[in-house]
GROMACS .gro file of C-alpha atoms in nm:
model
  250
    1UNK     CA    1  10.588   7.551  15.079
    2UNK     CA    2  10.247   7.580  14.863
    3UNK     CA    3   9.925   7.550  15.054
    4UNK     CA    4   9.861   7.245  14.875
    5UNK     CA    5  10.195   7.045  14.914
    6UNK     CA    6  10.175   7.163  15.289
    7UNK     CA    7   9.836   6.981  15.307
    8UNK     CA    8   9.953   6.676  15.134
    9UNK     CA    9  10.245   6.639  15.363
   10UNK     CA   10  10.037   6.679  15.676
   11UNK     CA   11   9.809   6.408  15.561
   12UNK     CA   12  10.108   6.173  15.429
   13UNK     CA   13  10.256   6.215  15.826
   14UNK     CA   14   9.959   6.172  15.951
   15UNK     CA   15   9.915   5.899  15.814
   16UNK     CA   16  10.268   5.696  15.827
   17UNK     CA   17  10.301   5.830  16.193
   18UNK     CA   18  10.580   6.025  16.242
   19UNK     CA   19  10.813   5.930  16.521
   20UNK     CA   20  10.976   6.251  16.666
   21UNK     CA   21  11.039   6.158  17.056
   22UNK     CA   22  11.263   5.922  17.209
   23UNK     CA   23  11.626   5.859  17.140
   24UNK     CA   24  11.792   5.591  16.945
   25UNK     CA   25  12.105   5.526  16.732
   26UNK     CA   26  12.080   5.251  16.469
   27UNK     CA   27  12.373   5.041  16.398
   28UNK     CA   28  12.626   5.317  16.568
   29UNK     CA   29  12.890   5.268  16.817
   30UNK     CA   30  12.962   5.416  17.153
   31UNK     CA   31  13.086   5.769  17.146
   32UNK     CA   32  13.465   5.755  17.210
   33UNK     CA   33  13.552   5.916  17.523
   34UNK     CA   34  13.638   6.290  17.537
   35UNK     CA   35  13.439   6.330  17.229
   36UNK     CA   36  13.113   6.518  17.162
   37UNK     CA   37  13.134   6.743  17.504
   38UNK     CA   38  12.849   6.948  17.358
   39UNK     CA   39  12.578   6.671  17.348
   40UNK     CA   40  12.350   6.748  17.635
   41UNK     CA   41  12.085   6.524  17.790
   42UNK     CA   42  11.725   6.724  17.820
   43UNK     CA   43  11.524   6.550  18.122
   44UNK     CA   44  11.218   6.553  18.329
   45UNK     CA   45  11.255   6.695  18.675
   46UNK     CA   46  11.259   6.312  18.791
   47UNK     CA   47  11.561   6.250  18.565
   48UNK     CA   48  11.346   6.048  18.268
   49UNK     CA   49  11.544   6.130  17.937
   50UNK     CA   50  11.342   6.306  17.654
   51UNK     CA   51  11.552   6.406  17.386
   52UNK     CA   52  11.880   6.523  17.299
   53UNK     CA   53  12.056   6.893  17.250
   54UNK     CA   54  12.366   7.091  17.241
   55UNK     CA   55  12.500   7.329  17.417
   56UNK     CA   56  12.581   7.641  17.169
   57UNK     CA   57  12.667   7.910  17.430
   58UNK     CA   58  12.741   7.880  17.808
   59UNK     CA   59  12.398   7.901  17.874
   60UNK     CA   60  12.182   7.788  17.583
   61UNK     CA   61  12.120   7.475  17.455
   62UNK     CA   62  11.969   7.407  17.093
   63UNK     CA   63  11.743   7.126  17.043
   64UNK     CA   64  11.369   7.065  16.859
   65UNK     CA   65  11.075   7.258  16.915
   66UNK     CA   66  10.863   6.933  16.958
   67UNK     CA   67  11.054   6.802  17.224
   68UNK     CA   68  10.858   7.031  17.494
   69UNK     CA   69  10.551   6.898  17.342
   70UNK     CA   70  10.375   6.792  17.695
   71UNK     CA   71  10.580   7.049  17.894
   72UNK     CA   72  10.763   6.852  18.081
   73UNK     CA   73  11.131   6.942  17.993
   74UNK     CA   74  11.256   7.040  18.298
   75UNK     CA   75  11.653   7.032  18.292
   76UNK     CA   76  11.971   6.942  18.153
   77UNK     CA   77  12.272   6.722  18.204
   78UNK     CA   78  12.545   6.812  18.042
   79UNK     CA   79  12.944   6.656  18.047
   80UNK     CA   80  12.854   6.245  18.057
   81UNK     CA   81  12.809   6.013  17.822
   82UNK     CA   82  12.666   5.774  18.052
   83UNK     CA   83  12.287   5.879  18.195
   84UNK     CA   84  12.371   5.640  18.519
   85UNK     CA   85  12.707   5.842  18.606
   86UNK     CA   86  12.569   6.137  18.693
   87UNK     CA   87  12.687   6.486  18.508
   88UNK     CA   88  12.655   6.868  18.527
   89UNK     CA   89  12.246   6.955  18.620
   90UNK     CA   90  12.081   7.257  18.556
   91UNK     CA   91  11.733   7.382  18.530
   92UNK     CA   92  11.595   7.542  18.195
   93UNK     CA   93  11.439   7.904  18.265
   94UNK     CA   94  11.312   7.953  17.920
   95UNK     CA   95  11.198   7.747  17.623
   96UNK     CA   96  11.218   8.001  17.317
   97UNK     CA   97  11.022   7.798  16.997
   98UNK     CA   98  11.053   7.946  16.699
   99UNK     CA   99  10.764   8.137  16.616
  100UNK     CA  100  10.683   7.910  16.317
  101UNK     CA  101  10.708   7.638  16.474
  102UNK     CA  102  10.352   7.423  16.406
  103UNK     CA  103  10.325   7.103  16.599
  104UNK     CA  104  10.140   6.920  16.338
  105UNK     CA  105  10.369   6.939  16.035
  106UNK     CA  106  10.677   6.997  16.264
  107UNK     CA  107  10.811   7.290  15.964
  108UNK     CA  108  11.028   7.508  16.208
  109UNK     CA  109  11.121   7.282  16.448
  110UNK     CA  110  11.369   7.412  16.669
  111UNK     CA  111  11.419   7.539  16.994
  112UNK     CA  112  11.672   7.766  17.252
  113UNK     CA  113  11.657   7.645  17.601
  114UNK     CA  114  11.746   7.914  17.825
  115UNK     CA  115  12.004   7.756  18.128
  116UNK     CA  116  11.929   7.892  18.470
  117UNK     CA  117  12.316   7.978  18.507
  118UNK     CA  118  12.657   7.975  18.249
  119UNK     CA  119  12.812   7.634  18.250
  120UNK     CA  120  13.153   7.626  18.295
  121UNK     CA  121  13.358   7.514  17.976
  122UNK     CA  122  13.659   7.278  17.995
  123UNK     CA  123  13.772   6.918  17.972
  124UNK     CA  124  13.434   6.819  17.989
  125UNK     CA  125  13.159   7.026  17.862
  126UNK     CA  126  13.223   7.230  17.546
  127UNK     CA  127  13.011   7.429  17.303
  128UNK     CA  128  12.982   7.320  16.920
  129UNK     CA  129  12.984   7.562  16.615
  130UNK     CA  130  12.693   7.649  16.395
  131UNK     CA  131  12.735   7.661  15.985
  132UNK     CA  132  12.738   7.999  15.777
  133UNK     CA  133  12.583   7.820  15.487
  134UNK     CA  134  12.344   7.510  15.410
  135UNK     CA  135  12.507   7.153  15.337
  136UNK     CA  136  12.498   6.964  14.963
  137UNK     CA  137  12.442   6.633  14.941
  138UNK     CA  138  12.703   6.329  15.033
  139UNK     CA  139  12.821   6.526  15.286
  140UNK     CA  140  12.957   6.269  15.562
  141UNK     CA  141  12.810   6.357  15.869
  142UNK     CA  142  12.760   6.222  16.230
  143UNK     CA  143  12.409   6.165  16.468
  144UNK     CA  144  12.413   6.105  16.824
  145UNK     CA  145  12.216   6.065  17.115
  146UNK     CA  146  12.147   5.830  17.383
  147UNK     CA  147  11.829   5.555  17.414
  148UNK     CA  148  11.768   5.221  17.220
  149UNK     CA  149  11.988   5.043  16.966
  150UNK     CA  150  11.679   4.902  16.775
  151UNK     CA  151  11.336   4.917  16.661
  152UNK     CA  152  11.154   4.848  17.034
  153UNK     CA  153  11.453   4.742  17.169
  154UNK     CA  154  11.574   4.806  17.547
  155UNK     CA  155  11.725   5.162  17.621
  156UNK     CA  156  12.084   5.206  17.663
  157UNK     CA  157  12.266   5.445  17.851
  158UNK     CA  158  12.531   5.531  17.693
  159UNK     CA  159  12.566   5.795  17.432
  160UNK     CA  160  12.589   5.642  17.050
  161UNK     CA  161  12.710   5.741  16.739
  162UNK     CA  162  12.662   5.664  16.387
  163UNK     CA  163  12.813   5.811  16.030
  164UNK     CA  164  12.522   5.917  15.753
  165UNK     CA  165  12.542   6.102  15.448
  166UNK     CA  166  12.343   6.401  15.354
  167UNK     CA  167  12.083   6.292  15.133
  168UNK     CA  168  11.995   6.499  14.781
  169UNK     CA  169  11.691   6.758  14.896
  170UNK     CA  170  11.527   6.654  14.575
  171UNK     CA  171  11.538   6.294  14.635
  172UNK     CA  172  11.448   6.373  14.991
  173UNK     CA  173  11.110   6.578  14.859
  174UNK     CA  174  11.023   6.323  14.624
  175UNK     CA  175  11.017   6.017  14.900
  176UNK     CA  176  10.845   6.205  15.144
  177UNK     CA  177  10.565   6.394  14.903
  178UNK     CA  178  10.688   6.733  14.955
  179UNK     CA  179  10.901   6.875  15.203
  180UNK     CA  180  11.022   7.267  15.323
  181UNK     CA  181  11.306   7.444  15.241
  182UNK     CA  182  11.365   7.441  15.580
  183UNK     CA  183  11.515   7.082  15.649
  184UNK     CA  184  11.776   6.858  15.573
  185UNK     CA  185  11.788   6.474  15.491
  186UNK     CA  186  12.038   6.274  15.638
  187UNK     CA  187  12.034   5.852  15.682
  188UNK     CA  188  11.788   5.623  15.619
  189UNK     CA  189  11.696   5.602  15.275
  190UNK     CA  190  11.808   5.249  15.188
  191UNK     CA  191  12.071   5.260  15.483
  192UNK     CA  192  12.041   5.087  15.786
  193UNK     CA  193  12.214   5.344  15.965
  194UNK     CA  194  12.041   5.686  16.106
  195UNK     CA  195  11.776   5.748  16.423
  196UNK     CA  196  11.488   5.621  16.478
  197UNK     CA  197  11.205   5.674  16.695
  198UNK     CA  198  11.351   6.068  16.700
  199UNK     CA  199  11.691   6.121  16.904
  200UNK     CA  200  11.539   6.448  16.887
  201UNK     CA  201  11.715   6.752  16.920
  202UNK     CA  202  11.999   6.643  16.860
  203UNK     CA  203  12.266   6.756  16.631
  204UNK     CA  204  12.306   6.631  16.284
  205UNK     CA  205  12.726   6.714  16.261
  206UNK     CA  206  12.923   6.792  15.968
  207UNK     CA  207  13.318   6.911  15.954
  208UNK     CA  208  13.313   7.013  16.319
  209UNK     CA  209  12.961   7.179  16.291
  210UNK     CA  210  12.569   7.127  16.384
  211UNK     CA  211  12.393   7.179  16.099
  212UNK     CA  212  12.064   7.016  16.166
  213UNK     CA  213  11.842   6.908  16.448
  214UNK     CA  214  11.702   6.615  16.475
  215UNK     CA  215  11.328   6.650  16.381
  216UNK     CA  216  11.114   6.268  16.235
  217UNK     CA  217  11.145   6.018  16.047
  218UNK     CA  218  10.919   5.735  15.906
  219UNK     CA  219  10.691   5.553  16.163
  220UNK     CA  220  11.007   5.444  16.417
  221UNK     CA  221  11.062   5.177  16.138
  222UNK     CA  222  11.440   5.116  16.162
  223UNK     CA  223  11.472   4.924  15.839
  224UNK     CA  224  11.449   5.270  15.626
  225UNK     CA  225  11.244   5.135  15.291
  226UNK     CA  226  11.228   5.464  15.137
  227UNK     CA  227  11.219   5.735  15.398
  228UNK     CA  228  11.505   5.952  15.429
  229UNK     CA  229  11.567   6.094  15.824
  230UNK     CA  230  11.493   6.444  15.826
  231UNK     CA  231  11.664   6.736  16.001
  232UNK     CA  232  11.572   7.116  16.104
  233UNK     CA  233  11.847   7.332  15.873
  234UNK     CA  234  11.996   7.525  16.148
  235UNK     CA  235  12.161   7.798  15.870
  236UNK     CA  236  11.810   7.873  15.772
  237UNK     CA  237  11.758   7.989  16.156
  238UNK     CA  238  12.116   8.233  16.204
  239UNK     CA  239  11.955   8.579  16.232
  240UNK     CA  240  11.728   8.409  16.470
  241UNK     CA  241  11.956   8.236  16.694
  242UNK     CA  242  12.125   8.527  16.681
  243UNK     CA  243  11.909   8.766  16.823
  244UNK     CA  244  11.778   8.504  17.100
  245UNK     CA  245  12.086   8.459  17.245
  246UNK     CA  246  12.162   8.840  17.227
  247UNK     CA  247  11.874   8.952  17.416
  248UNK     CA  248  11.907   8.630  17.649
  249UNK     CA  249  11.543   8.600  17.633
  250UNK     CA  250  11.266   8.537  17.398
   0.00000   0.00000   0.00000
C-alpha cells in the first residue's frame, strides 16, 4: 500500500475505533453438532476466552496476530462447542507473528500458535484446509466463533455460526479509504449478518477451506452502515505458513 493511503487508513481507524478483540456472531445460529471440529478456543491461563483459531496441523493453530496483544494467551481448548463443557487443553509454547505484522494498522495480521504436544485427531477434533488461491467476490462463506449475539449484549457459550458473502475488494477499499492487498471483505456492508466486536482469529470458511482470519471491523457497531468486515487473506501467507510449520518453530 502507498505511504500515503497507509497513513490515511491509520488515521480513518483511529479514528472510527476499530474493534479487533472479543468474540461475537451476529444474527447466526448454533453450530450443528459434529461440525466445525477445527474451531479452537484461545484462553487465558484462568480459562477467560480471547479469541478464536483453528487448528491447521496437529500441533498448530492459526489465528490473528493481534489477539496476543497484552500477552496473555496462554492455551487452547480444542473439541467443544460449549466453553462450560470442558474440552481438549493444551498450553501454547510459541506465538510466531508474522514479521509484518504492525499493531496499529493491523496489515499482516496473523499468527501460528505453537501447541505444547500433537492433538490427537478423530471424532472430535479435526484440522481444516487452507486455499491455493485468493477468493472473488459473492463467494458464500461461513464465520464462527463463540461470545455475544449482539452489540453489548451478554456472552454466550456456545459456538455460533453465520453465512456472509465475500464482498468486491474494490468496494471494500472504497468504504474503508484504502485497504492492503493483503485482506479480504466478508459481511457487514449493508447486512446484518457478520462479527462484531472481532471473533478474532477465527476462520472466515469457504468450500471446505479457511481463507481468512478474522482481523476488525467498524467500531463494534453491529448494524454495518457502510463498513464491510475485514479478513487476513490466508493465500497471501502459504510460503510462510509453510516454512513455520516445517521448521516447528519461528
Amino acid at each position: 500500500m502507498h505511504a500515503l493511503h497507509k497513513l490515511l487508513l491509520f488515521h480513518l481507524l483511529t479514528s472510527l475505533g476499530r474493534d479487533a478483540l472479543g468474540g461475537k456472531i451476529i444474527n447466526g445460529k448454533l453450530a450443528p453438532k459434529n461440525t466445525m471440529q477445527y474451531m479452537v478456543s484461545l484462553q487465558t491461563d484462568w480459562g477467560h476466552h480471547l479469541c478464536g483459531g483453528f487448528l491447521i496441523s496437529e500441533d498448530f493453530v492459526l489465528t490473528a496476530a493481534h489477539c496476543n496483544k497484552y500477552g496473555n494467551l496462554a492455551k487452547a481448548v480444542l473439541g467443544t462447542h460449549n466453553l462450560m463443557a470442558g474440552g481438549i487443553e493444551t498450553s501454547i509454547v510459541k506465538w510466531c507473528k508474522n514479521q509484518g505484522y504492525n499493531p496499529e494498522t493491523l496489515d499482516n495480521d496473523i499468527m501460528l500458535l505453537k501447541l505444547s504436544r500433537k492433538v490427537r485427531l478423530g471424532n472430535r477434533v479435526q484440522v481444516i484446509g487452507l486455499p491455493r488461491y485468493g477468493t472473488g467476490p459473492n463467494q458464500k462463506c461461513q464465520v464462527a466463533g463463540w461470545g455475544m449475539t449482539r452489540s453489548h449484549g451478554p456472552t454466550v457459550n456456545d459456538l455460533r455460526v453465520v453465512d456472509v458473502s465475500t464482498i468486491d475488494m474494490q468496494v471494500c477499499k472504497q468504504q474503508w479509504g484504502g485497504l492492503p492487498d493483503t485482506v479480504i471483505c466478508a459481511g457487514g456492508y449493508d447486512t446484518n449478518k457478520g462479527f462484531c466486536r472481532g471473533d478474532s482469529g477465527g476462520p472466515l470458511v469457504c468450500n471446505g477451506k479457511a481463507v481468512g482470519i478474522v482481523s476488525f471491523n467498524y467500531n463494534g457497531n453491529c448494524d454495518y452502515p457502510n463498513f464491510p468486515n475485514v479478513y487476513t487473506d490466508i493465500s497471501k501467507y502459504l510460503p510462510w505458513i509453510n516454512d513455520t510449520l516445517k521448521q516447528k518453530t519461528c
